[in-house]
Coordinates of N, CA and C in Angstrom, one line a residue:
D1 N 17.7 -11.2 9.6 CA 16.4 -11.1 8.9 C 15.7 -9.9 9.4
A2 N 15.2 -9.1 8.4 CA 14.5 -7.9 8.7 C 13.0 -8.0 8.9
W3 N 12.5 -9.2 8.5 CA 11.0 -9.4 8.6 C 10.5 -9.3 10.1
G4 N 9.4 -8.6 10.2 CA 8.8 -8.5 11.6 C 9.4 -7.5 12.5
N5 N 10.4 -6.7 12.1 CA 11.0 -5.7 13.0 C 10.5 -4.3 12.8
G6 N 9.5 -4.1 12.0 CA 8.9 -2.8 11.9 C 9.6 -1.9 11.0
Y7 N 10.6 -2.3 10.2 CA 11.4 -1.4 9.4 C 10.5 -0.8 8.3
A8 N 9.7 -1.6 7.6 CA 8.9 -1.2 6.5 C 7.9 -0.1 7.0
T9 N 7.3 -0.4 8.2 CA 6.3 0.5 8.8 C 7.0 1.9 9.1
E10 N 8.2 1.8 9.7 CA 8.9 3.0 10.1 C 9.2 3.8 8.9
A11 N 9.7 3.2 7.8 CA 10.1 3.9 6.6 C 8.9 4.5 5.9
Q12 N 7.8 3.7 5.9 CA 6.6 4.2 5.2 C 6.0 5.4 6.0
R13 N 6.0 5.3 7.3 CA 5.4 6.4 8.1 C 6.2 7.7 7.8
A14 N 7.5 7.6 7.8 CA 8.4 8.8 7.5 C 8.1 9.3 6.1
L15 N 7.9 8.4 5.1 CA 7.6 8.9 3.8 C 6.3 9.6 3.7
V16 N 5.3 9.0 4.3 CA 3.9 9.6 4.2 C 3.9 10.9 4.9
S17 N 4.6 11.0 6.0 CA 4.6 12.3 6.8 C 5.3 13.4 5.9
W18 N 6.5 13.0 5.3 CA 7.2 14.0 4.5 C 6.4 14.4 3.3
V19 N 5.9 13.4 2.6 CA 5.2 13.7 1.3 C 4.0 14.6 1.6
L20 N 3.2 14.2 2.6 CA 2.0 15.0 2.8 C 2.2 16.4 3.4
A21 N 3.5 16.6 3.9 CA 3.9 18.0 4.3 C 4.3 18.9 3.2
Q22 N 4.4 18.3 2.0 CA 4.8 19.1 0.8 C 3.7 20.0 0.4
P23 N 4.0 21.3 0.0 CA 2.9 22.1 -0.5 C 2.2 21.5 -1.7
G24 N 0.9 21.6 -1.7 CA 0.0 21.1 -2.8 C -0.2 19.6 -2.8
V25 N 0.3 18.9 -1.8 CA 0.1 17.4 -1.8 C -1.0 17.2 -0.7
N26 N -2.1 16.6 -1.2 CA -3.2 16.4 -0.3 C -3.4 14.9 0.1
H27 N -3.0 14.0 -0.9 CA -3.2 12.6 -0.7 C -2.1 11.8 -1.3
M28 N -2.0 10.5 -0.8 CA -1.1 9.5 -1.4 C -1.9 8.3 -1.6
Y29 N -1.6 7.5 -2.6 CA -2.3 6.3 -3.0 C -1.4 5.2 -3.0
A30 N -1.9 4.0 -2.7 CA -1.1 2.7 -2.8 C -2.0 1.7 -3.4
L31 N -1.4 0.9 -4.3 CA -2.0 -0.3 -4.9 C -1.2 -1.4 -4.4
I32 N -1.8 -2.4 -3.7 CA -1.1 -3.5 -3.1 C -1.8 -4.8 -3.5
E33 N -1.0 -5.7 -3.9 CA -1.6 -7.0 -4.3 C -2.6 -7.5 -3.2
E34 N -3.8 -7.9 -3.6 CA -4.9 -8.2 -2.7 C -4.4 -9.2 -1.6
E35 N -3.7 -10.2 -2.0 CA -3.3 -11.3 -1.1 C -2.1 -10.9 -0.2
N36 N -1.5 -9.8 -0.4 CA -0.3 -9.4 0.4 C -0.7 -8.7 1.7
A37 N -1.1 -9.6 2.6 CA -1.6 -9.1 3.9 C -0.6 -8.3 4.7
P38 N 0.7 -8.7 4.7 CA 1.7 -7.9 5.5 C 1.8 -6.5 5.0
S39 N 1.9 -6.3 3.6 CA 2.0 -5.0 3.1 C 0.7 -4.1 3.3
R40 N -0.4 -4.8 3.3 CA -1.7 -4.1 3.6 C -1.7 -3.6 5.0
R41 N -1.2 -4.4 6.0 CA -1.1 -4.0 7.4 C -0.2 -2.8 7.5
V42 N 0.9 -2.8 6.9 CA 1.9 -1.7 6.9 C 1.2 -0.4 6.5
A43 N 0.5 -0.5 5.3 CA -0.2 0.7 4.8 C -1.3 1.2 5.9
E44 N -2.0 0.3 6.5 CA -3.0 0.7 7.4 C -2.4 1.3 8.7
K45 N -1.2 0.7 9.1 CA -0.5 1.3 10.3 C 0.0 2.7 10.0
C46 N 0.2 3.0 8.7 CA 0.8 4.3 8.3 C -0.3 5.3 7.9
G47 N -1.5 5.0 8.2 CA -2.6 6.0 8.0 C -3.4 5.8 6.7
Y48 N -3.0 4.8 5.9 CA -3.8 4.6 4.6 C -5.1 4.0 5.0
V49 N -6.1 4.4 4.2 CA -7.5 3.8 4.4 C -7.9 3.0 3.2
F50 N -8.4 1.9 3.4 CA -8.8 1.0 2.3 C -9.9 1.7 1.5
V51 N -9.8 1.7 0.2 CA -10.8 2.3 -0.7 C -11.6 1.2 -1.4
A52 N -11.0 0.3 -2.1 CA -11.7 -0.7 -2.9 C -10.7 -1.7 -3.4
I53 N -11.3 -2.8 -3.9 CA -10.5 -3.8 -4.6 C -10.6 -3.5 -6.1
I54 N -9.5 -3.4 -6.8 CA -9.5 -3.2 -8.2 C -9.2 -4.5 -8.9
K55 N -10.1 -5.0 -9.7 CA -9.9 -6.3 -10.4 C -8.9 -6.3 -11.5
D56 N -8.2 -7.4 -11.6 CA -7.3 -7.7 -12.7 C -6.3 -6.6 -13.0
V57 N -5.6 -6.2 -12.0 CA -4.6 -5.1 -12.2 C -3.2 -5.7 -12.5
Y58 N -2.8 -6.7 -11.8 CA -1.5 -7.2 -11.9 C -1.5 -8.4 -12.9
P59 N -0.7 -8.3 -14.0 CA -0.6 -9.4 -14.9 C 0.1 -10.6 -14.3
N60 N -0.3 -11.8 -14.7 CA 0.3 -13.0 -14.3 C 0.8 -13.8 -15.5
P61 N 2.0 -14.2 -15.5 CA 2.6 -14.9 -16.6 C 1.8 -16.2 -17.0
L62 N 1.0 -16.7 -16.1 CA 0.2 -17.9 -16.4 C -1.2 -17.6 -17.0
G63 N -1.4 -16.3 -17.2 CA -2.6 -15.9 -17.9 C -3.7 -15.2 -17.0
A64 N -3.8 -15.6 -15.7 CA -4.7 -15.0 -14.8 C -4.2 -13.7 -14.3
H65 N -5.0 -12.8 -14.0 CA -4.6 -11.5 -13.4 C -4.9 -11.5 -12.0
K66 N -4.2 -10.6 -11.2 CA -4.4 -10.5 -9.8 C -5.1 -9.2 -9.5
N67 N -5.8 -9.2 -8.4 CA -6.5 -8.0 -7.9 C -5.6 -7.1 -7.0
A68 N -5.9 -5.8 -6.9 CA -5.1 -4.9 -6.1 C -6.0 -4.3 -5.1
A69 N -5.5 -4.1 -3.9 CA -6.3 -3.3 -2.9 C -5.8 -1.9 -3.0
H70 N -6.8 -1.0 -3.2 CA -6.5 0.4 -3.4 C -6.6 1.1 -2.0
Y71 N -5.6 1.9 -1.6 CA -5.6 2.6 -0.3 C -5.3 4.1 -0.6
R72 N -5.7 4.9 0.3 CA -5.5 6.4 0.2 C -5.1 6.9 1.6
A73 N -4.1 7.7 1.6 CA -3.6 8.4 2.8 C -3.8 9.9 2.7

């Protein structure tokens, strides 16, 4: 089981570092389902800063939409 071993954080840190080192790239953005606390923690550990909650971003087959947390690195 890979959960809780830091693999997602390690991979995301490497990606953020590489992308932001590219010429002309100043920022990265992430939209994460508002209730997805583990993914939000990974983003924050990797230097993303919470910007806002965006309402009704993710469609739900049952009719209700879900909110997204907007992050910027």
